[in-house]
CSV table of C-alpha atoms in Angstrom, one decimal:
chain,number,residue,atom,x,y,z
P,19,UNK,CA,213.6,-30.0,114.9
P,20,UNK,CA,211.6,-27.0,113.7
P,21,UNK,CA,208.0,-26.9,114.9
P,22,UNK,CA,205.2,-27.0,112.4
P,23,UNK,CA,203.3,-23.8,113.3
P,24,UNK,CA,201.3,-21.2,111.4
P,25,UNK,CA,199.2,-18.1,112.2
P,26,UNK,CA,196.2,-20.4,112.2
P,27,UNK,CA,197.9,-23.2,114.3
P,28,UNK,CA,200.2,-21.4,116.8
P,29,UNK,CA,201.6,-23.1,119.9
P,30,UNK,CA,201.1,-21.8,123.4
P,31,UNK,CA,203.7,-19.9,125.4
P,32,UNK,CA,204.1,-22.7,127.9
P,33,UNK,CA,205.0,-25.1,125.1
P,34,UNK,CA,207.7,-22.7,123.8
P,35,UNK,CA,209.1,-22.3,127.3
P,36,UNK,CA,209.1,-26.0,127.8
P,37,UNK,CA,211.0,-26.6,124.5
P,38,UNK,CA,213.6,-23.9,125.4
P,39,UNK,CA,214.1,-25.5,128.8
P,40,UNK,CA,214.5,-28.9,127.1
P,41,UNK,CA,217.2,-27.5,124.8
P,42,UNK,CA,219.0,-25.7,127.6
P,43,UNK,CA,218.9,-28.8,129.9
P,44,UNK,CA,221.0,-30.6,127.4
P,45,UNK,CA,224.0,-28.2,128.1
P,46,UNK,CA,226.5,-29.5,130.5
P,47,UNK,CA,228.1,-27.7,133.5
P,48,UNK,CA,230.7,-25.0,132.6
P,49,UNK,CA,233.3,-22.9,134.5
P,50,UNK,CA,232.4,-19.2,134.2
P,51,UNK,CA,234.5,-16.2,135.2
P,52,UNK,CA,233.0,-12.8,135.9
P,53,UNK,CA,232.5,-10.0,138.4
P,54,UNK,CA,229.7,-9.8,140.9
P,55,UNK,CA,227.5,-6.8,140.3
P,56,UNK,CA,224.6,-7.7,142.6
P,57,UNK,CA,224.7,-9.9,145.7
P,58,UNK,CA,221.6,-10.7,147.8
P,59,UNK,CA,222.3,-13.2,150.6
P,60,UNK,CA,218.9,-13.0,152.2
P,61,UNK,CA,219.0,-14.0,155.9
P,62,UNK,CA,217.3,-17.3,156.5
P,63,UNK,CA,216.9,-18.0,152.8
P,64,UNK,CA,218.2,-21.3,151.5
P,65,UNK,CA,219.1,-19.8,148.1
P,66,UNK,CA,221.5,-16.9,147.3
P,67,UNK,CA,221.0,-14.8,144.2
P,68,UNK,CA,223.8,-12.9,142.5
P,69,UNK,CA,224.5,-11.3,139.2
P,70,UNK,CA,227.7,-12.1,137.3
P,71,UNK,CA,228.9,-9.6,134.6
P,72,UNK,CA,231.6,-9.8,132.0
P,73,UNK,CA,234.2,-7.2,132.9
P,74,UNK,CA,234.9,-6.3,129.3
P,75,UNK,CA,231.4,-6.5,127.8
P,76,UNK,CA,227.9,-5.2,128.7
P,77,UNK,CA,226.7,-8.8,129.3
P,78,UNK,CA,225.5,-10.2,132.6
P,79,UNK,CA,223.6,-13.3,133.8
P,80,UNK,CA,221.9,-14.3,137.0
P,81,UNK,CA,223.4,-17.0,139.2
P,82,UNK,CA,221.7,-18.9,142.0
P,83,UNK,CA,223.3,-21.2,144.5
P,84,UNK,CA,222.4,-23.0,147.7
P,85,UNK,CA,223.7,-21.8,151.1
P,86,UNK,CA,225.9,-24.8,151.3
P,87,UNK,CA,227.7,-23.6,148.2
P,88,UNK,CA,227.8,-19.9,149.1
P,89,UNK,CA,228.7,-20.1,152.8
P,90,UNK,CA,232.3,-21.3,152.4
P,91,UNK,CA,233.1,-18.1,150.5
P,92,UNK,CA,230.6,-15.8,152.2
P,93,UNK,CA,233.3,-13.8,154.1
P,94,UNK,CA,235.5,-13.4,151.0
P,95,UNK,CA,233.2,-12.3,148.2
P,96,UNK,CA,231.4,-9.0,147.9
P,97,UNK,CA,230.0,-6.8,145.2
P,98,UNK,CA,232.8,-6.2,142.7
P,99,UNK,CA,234.7,-9.4,143.4
P,100,UNK,CA,235.9,-11.6,140.6
P,101,UNK,CA,234.9,-15.2,140.9
P,102,UNK,CA,235.0,-18.4,139.0
P,103,UNK,CA,231.8,-20.5,139.1
P,104,UNK,CA,231.1,-24.0,138.2
P,105,UNK,CA,227.4,-23.9,137.1
P,106,UNK,CA,224.8,-25.5,134.9
P,107,UNK,CA,222.4,-23.4,132.8
P,108,UNK,CA,218.8,-23.6,134.0
P,109,UNK,CA,215.6,-22.3,132.4
P,110,UNK,CA,212.8,-21.3,134.7
P,111,UNK,CA,209.8,-22.1,132.5
P,112,UNK,CA,207.0,-20.1,134.4
P,113,UNK,CA,208.9,-16.8,133.9
P,114,UNK,CA,211.0,-17.7,130.9
P,115,UNK,CA,214.3,-16.7,132.5
P,116,UNK,CA,217.7,-18.1,132.2
P,117,UNK,CA,220.2,-18.5,135.1
P,118,UNK,CA,223.1,-20.5,136.2
P,119,UNK,CA,222.9,-22.9,139.1
P,120,UNK,CA,226.2,-22.7,140.8
P,121,UNK,CA,227.7,-25.9,142.2
P,122,UNK,CA,231.0,-24.4,143.3
P,123,UNK,CA,232.3,-20.8,143.8
P,124,UNK,CA,236.0,-19.9,143.8
P,125,UNK,CA,237.5,-16.5,144.4
P,126,UNK,CA,240.0,-15.4,141.8
P,127,UNK,CA,243.2,-14.8,143.8
P,128,UNK,CA,245.6,-12.0,143.4
P,129,UNK,CA,248.3,-14.4,142.2
P,130,UNK,CA,246.1,-15.7,139.5
P,131,UNK,CA,245.2,-12.2,138.4
P,132,UNK,CA,248.8,-11.1,138.3
P,133,UNK,CA,249.8,-14.2,136.3
P,134,UNK,CA,247.1,-13.6,133.8
P,135,UNK,CA,248.1,-9.9,133.5
P,136,UNK,CA,251.7,-11.0,132.9
P,137,UNK,CA,250.6,-13.4,130.1
P,138,UNK,CA,248.4,-10.7,128.6
P,139,UNK,CA,251.3,-8.2,128.8
P,140,UNK,CA,253.6,-10.5,127.0
P,141,UNK,CA,251.0,-11.3,124.3
P,142,UNK,CA,250.3,-7.7,123.6
P,143,UNK,CA,254.0,-6.8,123.6
P,144,UNK,CA,254.6,-9.5,121.1
P,145,UNK,CA,252.0,-7.9,118.8
P,146,UNK,CA,253.9,-4.6,119.0
P,147,UNK,CA,251.3,-2.6,120.9
P,148,UNK,CA,253.9,-1.4,123.4
P,149,UNK,CA,256.6,-0.6,120.8
P,150,UNK,CA,258.3,2.7,121.3
P,151,UNK,CA,258.0,3.7,117.6
P,152,UNK,CA,254.2,3.7,118.1
P,153,UNK,CA,254.4,6.4,120.7
P,154,UNK,CA,253.1,9.8,119.4
P,155,UNK,CA,254.6,13.1,120.6
P,156,UNK,CA,252.3,15.3,122.7
P,157,UNK,CA,251.4,18.7,121.3
P,158,UNK,CA,253.4,21.5,122.8
P,159,UNK,CA,250.4,23.6,123.8
P,160,UNK,CA,247.1,21.7,123.5
P,161,UNK,CA,244.1,24.0,123.0
P,162,UNK,CA,241.6,21.4,124.3
P,163,UNK,CA,242.3,18.4,126.5
P,164,UNK,CA,240.0,15.4,126.8
P,165,UNK,CA,239.8,14.0,130.3
P,166,UNK,CA,238.4,10.6,131.2
P,167,UNK,CA,238.0,10.2,135.0
P,168,UNK,CA,235.6,9.5,137.8
P,169,UNK,CA,232.9,11.9,138.7
P,170,UNK,CA,233.9,14.5,141.3
P,171,UNK,CA,237.1,12.6,142.0
P,172,UNK,CA,240.4,13.8,143.4
P,173,UNK,CA,242.1,12.8,140.1
P,174,UNK,CA,239.7,15.1,138.2
P,175,UNK,CA,240.3,18.0,140.6
P,176,UNK,CA,244.1,17.6,140.4
P,177,UNK,CA,244.2,17.6,136.6
P,178,UNK,CA,241.9,20.5,136.2
P,179,UNK,CA,243.4,22.7,138.9
P,180,UNK,CA,247.0,22.1,138.0
P,181,UNK,CA,246.5,22.5,134.3
P,182,UNK,CA,244.6,25.7,134.7
P,183,UNK,CA,247.1,27.0,137.2
P,184,UNK,CA,249.9,26.4,134.6
P,185,UNK,CA,248.0,27.7,131.6
P,186,UNK,CA,244.7,29.4,132.4
P,187,UNK,CA,243.4,29.5,128.8
P,188,UNK,CA,243.4,25.7,128.4
P,189,UNK,CA,240.0,24.0,127.7
P,190,UNK,CA,238.8,20.6,128.8
P,191,UNK,CA,236.3,18.1,127.5
P,192,UNK,CA,235.6,16.0,130.6
P,193,UNK,CA,233.9,12.6,130.4
P,194,UNK,CA,233.0,11.2,133.9
P,195,UNK,CA,232.9,7.4,133.9
P,196,UNK,CA,233.2,4.6,136.5
P,197,UNK,CA,236.8,3.9,137.0
P,198,UNK,CA,236.4,0.6,138.8
P,199,UNK,CA,233.8,-2.1,138.9
P,200,UNK,CA,232.1,-4.1,136.2
P,201,UNK,CA,230.9,-1.0,134.2
P,202,UNK,CA,234.3,0.7,134.1
P,203,UNK,CA,235.8,-1.0,130.9
P,204,UNK,CA,232.9,-0.3,128.5
P,205,UNK,CA,232.4,3.2,129.9
P,206,UNK,CA,236.1,4.1,129.6
P,207,UNK,CA,236.3,2.7,126.1
P,208,UNK,CA,233.3,4.7,125.0
P,209,UNK,CA,234.6,7.9,126.5
P,210,UNK,CA,238.0,7.4,124.8
P,211,UNK,CA,236.4,6.7,121.4
P,212,UNK,CA,234.1,9.8,121.8
P,213,UNK,CA,237.0,12.1,122.7
P,214,UNK,CA,239.2,10.6,119.9
P,215,UNK,CA,236.5,11.5,117.4
P,216,UNK,CA,236.1,15.1,118.8
P,217,UNK,CA,237.7,17.6,116.3
P,218,UNK,CA,238.9,20.0,119.0
P,219,UNK,CA,240.6,17.5,121.4
P,220,UNK,CA,244.4,17.5,121.0
P,221,UNK,CA,245.3,15.1,123.7
P,222,UNK,CA,243.5,12.6,126.0
P,223,UNK,CA,244.2,12.0,129.7
P,224,UNK,CA,242.9,8.9,131.4
P,225,UNK,CA,243.2,9.6,135.1
P,226,UNK,CA,242.4,7.7,138.3
P,227,UNK,CA,243.6,7.8,141.9
P,228,UNK,CA,245.4,5.0,143.6
P,229,UNK,CA,243.8,1.7,144.6
P,230,UNK,CA,244.4,-2.0,145.0
P,231,UNK,CA,245.3,-4.3,142.1
P,232,UNK,CA,241.7,-5.4,141.9
P,233,UNK,CA,240.5,-1.8,141.7
P,234,UNK,CA,242.9,-1.0,138.8
P,235,UNK,CA,242.1,-4.2,136.8
P,236,UNK,CA,239.8,-2.3,134.3
P,237,UNK,CA,242.9,-0.4,133.1
P,238,UNK,CA,244.6,-3.7,132.2
P,239,UNK,CA,241.7,-5.1,130.3
P,240,UNK,CA,242.6,-6.4,126.8
P,241,UNK,CA,239.6,-4.7,125.1
P,242,UNK,CA,240.6,-1.3,126.7
P,243,UNK,CA,244.2,-1.7,125.6
P,244,UNK,CA,243.3,-2.5,122.0
P,245,UNK,CA,240.9,0.5,122.0
P,246,UNK,CA,243.7,2.8,123.1
P,247,UNK,CA,246.1,1.4,120.5
P,248,UNK,CA,243.6,2.3,117.8
P,249,UNK,CA,243.2,5.9,118.8
P,250,UNK,CA,244.6,8.7,116.6
P,251,UNK,CA,244.8,11.3,119.4
P,252,UNK,CA,247.9,11.1,121.7
P,253,UNK,CA,246.8,9.6,125.1
P,254,UNK,CA,248.3,10.0,128.5
P,255,UNK,CA,247.9,7.3,131.2
P,256,UNK,CA,247.7,8.7,134.8
P,257,UNK,CA,246.5,5.7,136.7
P,258,UNK,CA,247.2,5.3,140.4
P,259,UNK,CA,250.5,6.3,141.9
P,260,UNK,CA,254.1,5.7,141.0
P,261,UNK,CA,254.3,1.9,141.9
P,262,UNK,CA,251.0,1.2,140.0
P,263,UNK,CA,251.5,0.0,136.5
P,264,UNK,CA,248.4,-1.2,134.7
P,265,UNK,CA,248.8,-2.3,131.1
P,266,UNK,CA,247.3,1.0,130.0
P,267,UNK,CA,250.7,2.6,131.0
P,268,UNK,CA,252.5,0.6,128.4
P,269,UNK,CA,250.2,1.3,125.4
P,270,UNK,CA,249.7,5.0,126.2
P,271,UNK,CA,251.9,7.5,124.4
P,272,UNK,CA,253.0,8.9,127.8
P,273,UNK,CA,252.8,7.5,131.3
P,274,UNK,CA,252.4,10.0,134.1
P,275,UNK,CA,253.1,8.8,137.7
P,276,UNK,CA,250.0,10.7,139.0
P,277,UNK,CA,247.1,12.8,137.7
P,278,UNK,CA,249.0,15.9,138.9
P,279,UNK,CA,252.1,14.8,137.0
P,280,UNK,CA,249.9,14.3,133.9
P,281,UNK,CA,248.7,17.9,134.1
P,282,UNK,CA,252.2,19.2,134.4
P,283,UNK,CA,253.6,17.2,131.5
P,284,UNK,CA,250.7,17.9,129.1
P,285,UNK,CA,250.3,21.7,129.8
P,286,UNK,CA,253.3,24.0,129.8
P,287,UNK,CA,253.7,26.5,132.6
P,288,UNK,CA,252.9,30.0,131.3
P,289,UNK,CA,255.3,31.6,133.8
P,290,UNK,CA,258.2,29.3,132.8
P,291,UNK,CA,257.4,29.9,129.1
P,292,UNK,CA,257.4,33.6,129.6
P,293,UNK,CA,260.6,33.5,131.6
P,294,UNK,CA,262.1,31.3,128.8
P,295,UNK,CA,260.9,33.8,126.2
P,296,UNK,CA,262.4,36.7,128.1
P,297,UNK,CA,265.6,34.8,128.6
P,298,UNK,CA,265.8,34.0,124.9
P,299,UNK,CA,264.9,37.6,123.9
P,300,UNK,CA,267.6,38.9,126.2
P,301,UNK,CA,270.1,36.4,124.9
P,302,UNK,CA,269.2,37.5,121.3
P,303,UNK,CA,269.6,41.1,122.2
P,304,UNK,CA,273.0,40.5,123.8
P,305,UNK,CA,274.1,38.5,120.8
P,306,UNK,CA,273.0,41.2,118.4
P,307,UNK,CA,274.5,44.0,120.4
P,308,UNK,CA,277.8,42.1,120.7
P,309,UNK,CA,277.8,41.5,117.0
P,310,UNK,CA,277.1,45.2,116.3
P,311,UNK,CA,279.9,46.2,118.7
P,312,UNK,CA,282.3,43.9,117.0
P,313,UNK,CA,281.3,45.1,113.6
P,314,UNK,CA,281.6,48.8,114.7
P,315,UNK,CA,285.0,48.1,116.2
P,316,UNK,CA,286.1,46.4,113.0
P,317,UNK,CA,284.8,49.3,110.9
P,318,UNK,CA,286.5,51.8,113.1
P,319,UNK,CA,289.8,49.8,112.8
P,320,UNK,CA,289.5,49.7,109.1
P,321,UNK,CA,288.6,53.4,108.9
P,322,UNK,CA,291.6,54.3,111.0
P,323,UNK,CA,294.1,52.7,108.6
P,324,UNK,CA,296.1,55.2,106.5
P,325,UNK,CA,294.7,53.9,103.3
P,326,UNK,CA,291.2,54.8,104.5
P,327,UNK,CA,291.9,57.9,106.5
P,328,UNK,CA,294.1,59.6,103.8
P,329,UNK,CA,293.3,57.6,100.6
P,330,UNK,CA,295.5,60.0,98.5
P,331,UNK,CA,298.5,59.5,100.6
P,332,UNK,CA,299.8,56.6,98.6
P,333,UNK,CA,299.4,58.6,95.4
P,334,UNK,CA,301.1,61.6,97.0
P,335,UNK,CA,304.0,59.4,98.1
P,336,UNK,CA,304.3,58.0,94.6
P,337,UNK,CA,304.1,61.5,93.1
P,338,UNK,CA,306.9,62.7,95.4
P,339,UNK,CA,309.0,59.7,94.4
P,340,UNK,CA,308.3,60.5,90.7
P,341,UNK,CA,309.3,64.2,91.2
P,342,UNK,CA,312.4,63.1,93.0
P,343,UNK,CA,313.3,60.8,90.2
P,344,UNK,CA,312.6,63.4,87.6
P,345,UNK,CA,314.8,65.9,89.4
P,346,UNK,CA,317.5,63.3,89.8
P,347,UNK,CA,317.2,62.5,86.1
P,348,UNK,CA,317.5,66.2,85.2
P,349,UNK,CA,320.5,66.7,87.4
P,350,UNK,CA,322.2,63.6,86.0
P,351,UNK,CA,321.4,64.5,82.5
P,352,UNK,CA,322.6,68.1,83.1
P,353,UNK,CA,325.9,66.9,84.6
P,354,UNK,CA,326.4,64.6,81.6
P,355,UNK,CA,325.6,67.4,79.1
P,356,UNK,CA,328.0,69.8,80.9
P,357,UNK,CA,330.7,67.1,81.0
P,358,UNK,CA,330.1,66.4,77.3
P,359,UNK,CA,330.2,70.1,76.4
P,360,UNK,CA,333.5,70.5,78.3
P,361,UNK,CA,335.0,67.5,76.6
P,362,UNK,CA,333.8,68.8,73.2
P,363,UNK,CA,335.3,72.2,73.9
P,364,UNK,CA,338.7,70.7,74.8
P,365,UNK,CA,338.5,68.4,71.8
P,366,UNK,CA,337.6,71.4,69.6
P,367,UNK,CA,340.6,73.3,71.0
P,368,UNK,CA,342.9,70.4,70.3
P,369,UNK,CA,341.5,70.0,66.8
P,370,UNK,CA,341.9,73.7,66.1
P,371,UNK,CA,345.4,73.7,67.5
P,372,UNK,CA,346.3,70.7,65.3
P,373,UNK,CA,344.4,71.9,62.1
P,374,UNK,CA,346.3,73.0,58.9
P,375,UNK,CA,344.6,76.3,59.1
P,376,UNK,CA,346.3,77.0,62.3
P,377,UNK,CA,349.6,76.2,60.8
P,378,UNK,CA,348.9,78.4,57.9
P,379,UNK,CA,348.1,81.2,60.3
P,380,UNK,CA,351.6,81.0,61.5
P,381,UNK,CA,352.9,81.9,57.9
P,382,UNK,CA,353.1,78.5,56.4
P,383,UNK,CA,351.8,77.7,52.9
P,384,UNK,CA,350.7,74.5,51.2
P,385,UNK,CA,351.8,73.7,47.6
P,386,UNK,CA,349.4,71.6,45.5
P,387,UNK,CA,349.7,70.5,41.9
P,388,UNK,CA,347.1,72.2,39.8
P,389,UNK,CA,346.3,69.0,37.9
P,390,UNK,CA,345.2,66.8,40.7
P,391,UNK,CA,345.5,68.9,43.9
P,392,UNK,CA,348.2,66.6,45.3
P,393,UNK,CA,350.2,68.2,48.1
P,394,UNK,CA,353.9,68.7,47.3
P,395,UNK,CA,356.0,67.4,50.1
P,396,UNK,CA,359.5,67.2,48.6
P,397,UNK,CA,361.5,69.4,46.1
P,398,UNK,CA,362.2,66.6,43.8
P,399,UNK,CA,358.5,66.1,43.3
P,400,UNK,CA,358.3,69.2,41.0
P,401,UNK,CA,360.1,70.2,37.9
P,402,UNK,CA,361.3,73.6,36.7
P,403,UNK,CA,358.6,75.6,35.0
P,404,UNK,CA,355.8,73.6,36.6
P,405,UNK,CA,352.9,75.7,37.8
P,406,UNK,CA,351.7,75.0,41.4
P,407,UNK,CA,348.9,76.3,43.6
P,408,UNK,CA,350.0,77.9,46.8
P,409,UNK,CA,347.5,77.9,49.6
P,410,UNK,CA,348.0,80.4,52.5
P,411,UNK,CA,345.9,81.4,55.5
P,412,UNK,CA,344.1,84.1,53.8
P,413,UNK,CA,343.7,82.6,50.3
P,414,UNK,CA,345.6,80.9,47.4
P,415,UNK,CA,347.7,81.8,44.4
P,416,UNK,CA,349.8,80.2,41.6
P,417,UNK,CA,353.5,79.9,41.5
P,418,UNK,CA,356.0,78.7,38.9
P,419,UNK,CA,358.9,76.6,39.8
P,420,UNK,CA,362.1,78.3,38.7
P,421,UNK,CA,365.2,76.4,37.7
P,422,UNK,CA,367.9,75.7,40.3
């Protein structure tokens, strides 16, 4: 129940501490998992003090235990070890501090860790965080690369040296953070979020050298995986060596086998690109020259054709044919006219030879009645005393028919 206090009637500190201790004492024992950040097994002391920290959050708590509880695991645990503790919360009233009194300590085994990681992997995969369609392509030539790695580490040196050797103009935004231990997860998450918000960073590389499964556990932490899934900048995972596969490899946009491999896959080689440019330029030049040669040959072939070399030849040939036909027509017409003239001459000669005028020229005369001009062909056609007209070759005259 709430205390009845006021500025005029406050309660002493000891009373507040006693009340808090009473409330805490009501809590039962719990099993707690964490990572040891501080361990002080003082020689000869009956109590061992250690600090247990949440690997994913910036939260820690003090743990005390008797030697009888700590000695069975003394040779197995050390600073950085993950343990499971059965403990009861205790409140130390004189100093106002909270701690856990451990009744049993168990070391988290590698098999347990791997089983938990497999379950977490399946859960995150079911949410679609590892789906291929979520992977973003890396920029061809990043102007600035964000690098999250340990301070003065071999991984940092490998990435920087190999990237600058391949493309000297590349820039880096380096964030040095712990890459193992209890502080690794929040520090790495903070560095990734900071670089993701940086306006100049085109791609982020998270790099770390090799290590044991326990050393690489921070890069399989669920909070870190979800933070990477929320980034807008493409991210490359370069954790450990080829056999190492923390969960970060599955959510990253690209998984590099080593930090050196990450530098090679993120930054193009300037020599290779120049060689490719030269090769493409030479290929383009050869293609254009080949096309020009083919077009020139085709043009020369067209120009060499008679219709192009002597364009009037066809007209001249047709003109010659026309002249030949005209001459042929003239000759044919002349022959026909000559033949017709000859036939006309012969016909005229025959007509002249057969005409009455020709007969009259031989001394004959034609008698015609004066009334109707009828030709007299027989003697009994006339009567005595009848006047007839006699036509001769050189004229005509009248005659009278005598009796007898």
